[in-house]
Amino acid sequence: GAGVSQSPSNKVTEKGKDVELRCDPISGHTALYWYRQRLGQGLEFLIYFQGNSAPDKSGLPSDRFSAERTGESVSTLTIQRTQQEDSAVYLCASSRRRNTGELFFGEGSRLTVL
Amino acid sequence: QKEVEQDPGPLSVPEGAIVSLNCTYSNSAFQYFMWYRQYSRKGPELLMYTYSSGNKEDGRFTAQVDKSSKYISLFIRDSQPSDSATYLCAMSEQGGGSNYKLTFGKGTLLTVNP
């Protein structure tokens, strides 16, 4: 596709439920990132995938968060037993090369935990 | 002290004004500096990218980096209503495996009034 595609665009869930967010990066982009943007806060790094290398999971806030990526394509971010503080916009980005700041972001998945 | 500090605004200016947006940072290892623009309910898009100290100009936009003061700026000349957005500064470290991990400011909300 022309850009990074994320789904769902909006998700409302109840506390304690699991949610899965999907990201489809730009074709040919080897690097994929997940960031979280909470209201009034800057973007927080969550996880980074680069090709077949082991992902950098250092930004995941707790073991309730996990992410997978199939090769150099789709990624899913899973949040188990959601809490109200998980409410945020989850942004996915991809890039051609590892060592630049030129990330191409999707429009995000807005998660609301009631 | 947060790694990156950015005045969240909001900043409101008349059309045609010169806008100055700024960030300070504490991590002297940052070498790559970026400005992203984020329209409401959209993902951030890269606006300017600079490496190390100095100035970079692109049309109406000028980015400045002063590493000695740990201070970066974005200037917008002849501002237009279409420039109304949130501006996020971002930075990353040089070399190694960590420079893909962008650290973002909280963003400054700019409104340009016709």
XYZ file of C-alpha atoms in Angstrom:
228
model
C 0.000 0.000 0.000
C 0.932 3.631 -0.204
C 1.415 4.121 3.503
C 1.472 2.364 6.856
C -1.921 0.870 7.573
C -3.203 0.255 11.094
C -6.341 -1.427 12.361
C -8.602 -0.975 14.113
C -8.575 2.818 14.032
C -10.617 2.894 17.228
C -11.092 0.268 19.898
C -13.145 0.523 23.079
C -12.749 -2.333 25.506
C -13.484 -3.191 29.083
C -10.820 -3.425 31.715
C -9.376 -6.913 31.870
C -10.020 -7.811 28.221
C -7.264 -8.586 25.730
C -6.818 -6.471 22.601
C -4.863 -6.990 19.403
C -3.693 -4.153 17.190
C -2.443 -4.679 13.654
C 0.120 -2.842 11.545
C 0.843 -3.296 7.859
C 4.075 -1.440 6.986
C 5.103 0.112 3.709
C 6.214 -2.565 1.277
C 9.988 -2.917 1.260
C 10.509 -1.298 4.643
C 12.600 -3.616 6.750
C 12.244 -1.813 10.080
C 9.008 -1.569 12.048
C 8.343 0.316 15.282
C 5.524 0.605 17.774
C 5.085 3.778 19.806
C 2.464 4.804 22.330
C 1.079 8.317 22.602
C -0.854 9.064 25.745
C -2.856 12.256 26.115
C -0.556 15.201 26.741
C 2.554 13.035 26.498
C 5.251 12.527 23.925
C 5.555 9.366 21.918
C 6.936 6.471 23.957
C 9.004 3.818 22.224
C 7.615 0.302 22.745
C 9.318 -2.167 20.410
C 11.441 -2.341 17.258
C 11.726 -5.054 14.593
C 14.474 -5.184 11.971
C 14.356 -7.985 9.437
C 15.026 -11.343 11.031
C 16.990 -9.919 13.964
C 15.740 -10.323 17.512
C 13.346 -7.465 18.302
C 14.245 -4.734 20.765
C 11.502 -5.044 23.386
C 13.079 -2.666 25.879
C 10.210 -0.168 25.732
C 7.384 -2.556 26.552
C 5.926 -1.284 29.847
C 4.934 -4.655 31.303
C 4.648 -8.345 30.478
C 1.026 -7.728 29.506
C 2.375 -6.228 26.290
C 3.755 -8.362 23.478
C 4.305 -7.970 19.766
C 5.042 -10.183 16.830
C 6.068 -9.629 13.259
C 5.883 -12.069 10.397
C 9.063 -11.674 8.358
C 9.162 -8.138 7.010
C 5.419 -7.679 6.850
C 2.493 -7.417 9.227
C 2.963 -6.875 12.954
C 0.503 -7.324 15.801
C 0.696 -5.683 19.214
C -1.209 -7.557 21.908
C -2.199 -6.115 25.261
C -3.478 -8.649 27.761
C -5.721 -7.870 30.721
C -6.050 -4.239 29.699
C -5.943 -1.506 32.328
C -7.295 2.028 32.151
C -3.767 3.412 31.959
C -3.336 1.523 28.667
C -5.719 4.019 27.026
C -3.670 5.762 24.354
C -3.037 5.997 20.643
C -0.774 3.201 19.500
C 1.286 4.268 16.513
C 3.130 1.993 14.149
C 5.929 3.221 11.918
C 8.214 1.701 9.336
C 11.434 2.800 7.691
C 13.746 1.752 4.899
C 16.933 1.898 6.874
C 17.805 1.419 10.480
C 20.038 4.375 11.142
C 17.859 7.348 10.340
C 15.010 9.158 11.960
C 12.864 9.008 8.860
C 9.994 7.013 10.216
C 6.741 6.747 8.298
C 3.833 6.561 10.720
C 0.374 5.139 10.371
C -2.651 7.021 11.676
C -2.690 4.998 14.862
C -5.087 2.802 16.779
C -6.951 4.736 19.465
C -7.535 2.451 22.440
C -9.977 3.325 25.203
C -10.176 1.049 28.227
C -13.309 1.582 30.312
C 14.490 16.015 34.395
C 13.032 14.496 31.230
C 15.437 13.714 28.412
C 13.633 16.066 26.037
C 11.702 19.134 27.117
C 9.287 20.923 24.817
C 6.827 23.681 25.672
C 3.386 22.217 24.885
C 1.874 25.636 24.153
C -0.684 26.171 22.794
C 0.818 28.765 20.486
C -1.501 30.985 18.452
C -0.180 33.353 15.768
C -1.624 35.403 12.892
C -1.098 34.305 9.323
C 2.244 35.481 7.975
C 3.985 35.488 11.354
C 7.354 33.907 12.014
C 7.008 30.984 14.391
C 9.750 29.706 16.647
C 9.482 26.258 18.233
C 12.102 24.916 20.609
C 13.296 21.870 22.491
C 15.998 21.317 25.052
C 17.568 17.998 25.900
C 19.873 16.502 28.475
C 21.444 13.501 26.705
C 24.713 14.642 25.121
C 24.801 11.446 23.046
C 21.985 12.669 20.818
C 23.340 13.334 17.323
C 20.317 13.119 15.040
C 17.571 15.701 15.384
C 14.192 15.741 13.752
C 10.986 17.702 13.649
C 7.746 15.914 12.987
C 4.386 17.520 12.244
C 1.203 15.861 13.424
C -2.232 16.934 12.285
C -5.202 16.122 14.484
C -5.979 12.402 14.543
C -3.182 11.628 12.110
C 0.237 10.037 12.514
C 3.337 12.241 12.714
C 5.147 13.017 9.456
C 8.803 13.942 9.154
C 9.335 17.620 8.451
C 13.040 18.241 8.982
C 16.042 16.047 9.692
C 19.477 17.265 10.751
C 22.654 15.617 11.876
C 24.792 17.220 14.598
C 25.000 21.004 14.956
C 24.118 23.585 12.354
C 21.253 24.901 10.294
C 19.125 23.352 7.610
C 16.617 25.173 5.448
C 13.744 23.742 3.426
C 11.369 26.268 1.932
C 9.689 28.187 4.724
C 11.183 25.914 7.396
C 14.579 26.248 9.077
C 15.919 23.832 11.671
C 18.755 24.827 13.990
C 20.761 22.638 16.314
C 23.068 23.980 19.017
C 24.667 20.959 20.650
C 26.760 23.063 23.027
C 23.539 24.405 24.561
C 21.558 21.187 23.963
C 18.936 23.277 22.213
C 17.124 22.824 18.924
C 14.739 25.110 17.106
C 12.338 25.083 14.198
C 11.449 28.347 12.502
C 8.472 28.722 10.211
C 8.436 31.815 8.001
C 5.278 33.303 6.484
C 3.145 30.899 8.510
C -0.056 29.644 6.905
C -3.295 28.281 8.400
C -2.306 24.913 6.913
C 0.689 24.928 9.284
C -1.727 24.527 12.207
C -0.689 21.236 13.809
C 1.305 19.776 16.673
C 5.060 19.934 16.162
C 7.140 17.228 17.795
C 10.869 17.348 18.188
C 12.658 14.015 18.199
C 16.243 12.906 18.575
C 18.397 9.831 18.650
C 21.934 8.771 19.516
C 24.710 8.242 17.020
C 25.919 4.885 15.851
C 25.578 1.482 17.368
C 22.223 -0.199 17.595
C 20.345 2.402 19.545
C 20.060 5.357 17.237
C 16.782 4.139 15.798
C 15.112 4.651 19.152
C 13.727 8.143 18.831
C 13.057 10.175 21.953
C 10.234 12.623 21.399
C 9.218 15.853 23.048
C 5.592 16.231 24.118
C 4.803 18.411 21.118
C 3.755 22.049 20.707
C 0.253 22.764 19.439
C 0.377 25.592 16.891
C -2.613 27.460 15.497
C -2.174 29.946 12.646
C -5.155 32.260 12.387
C -6.253 33.621 8.982
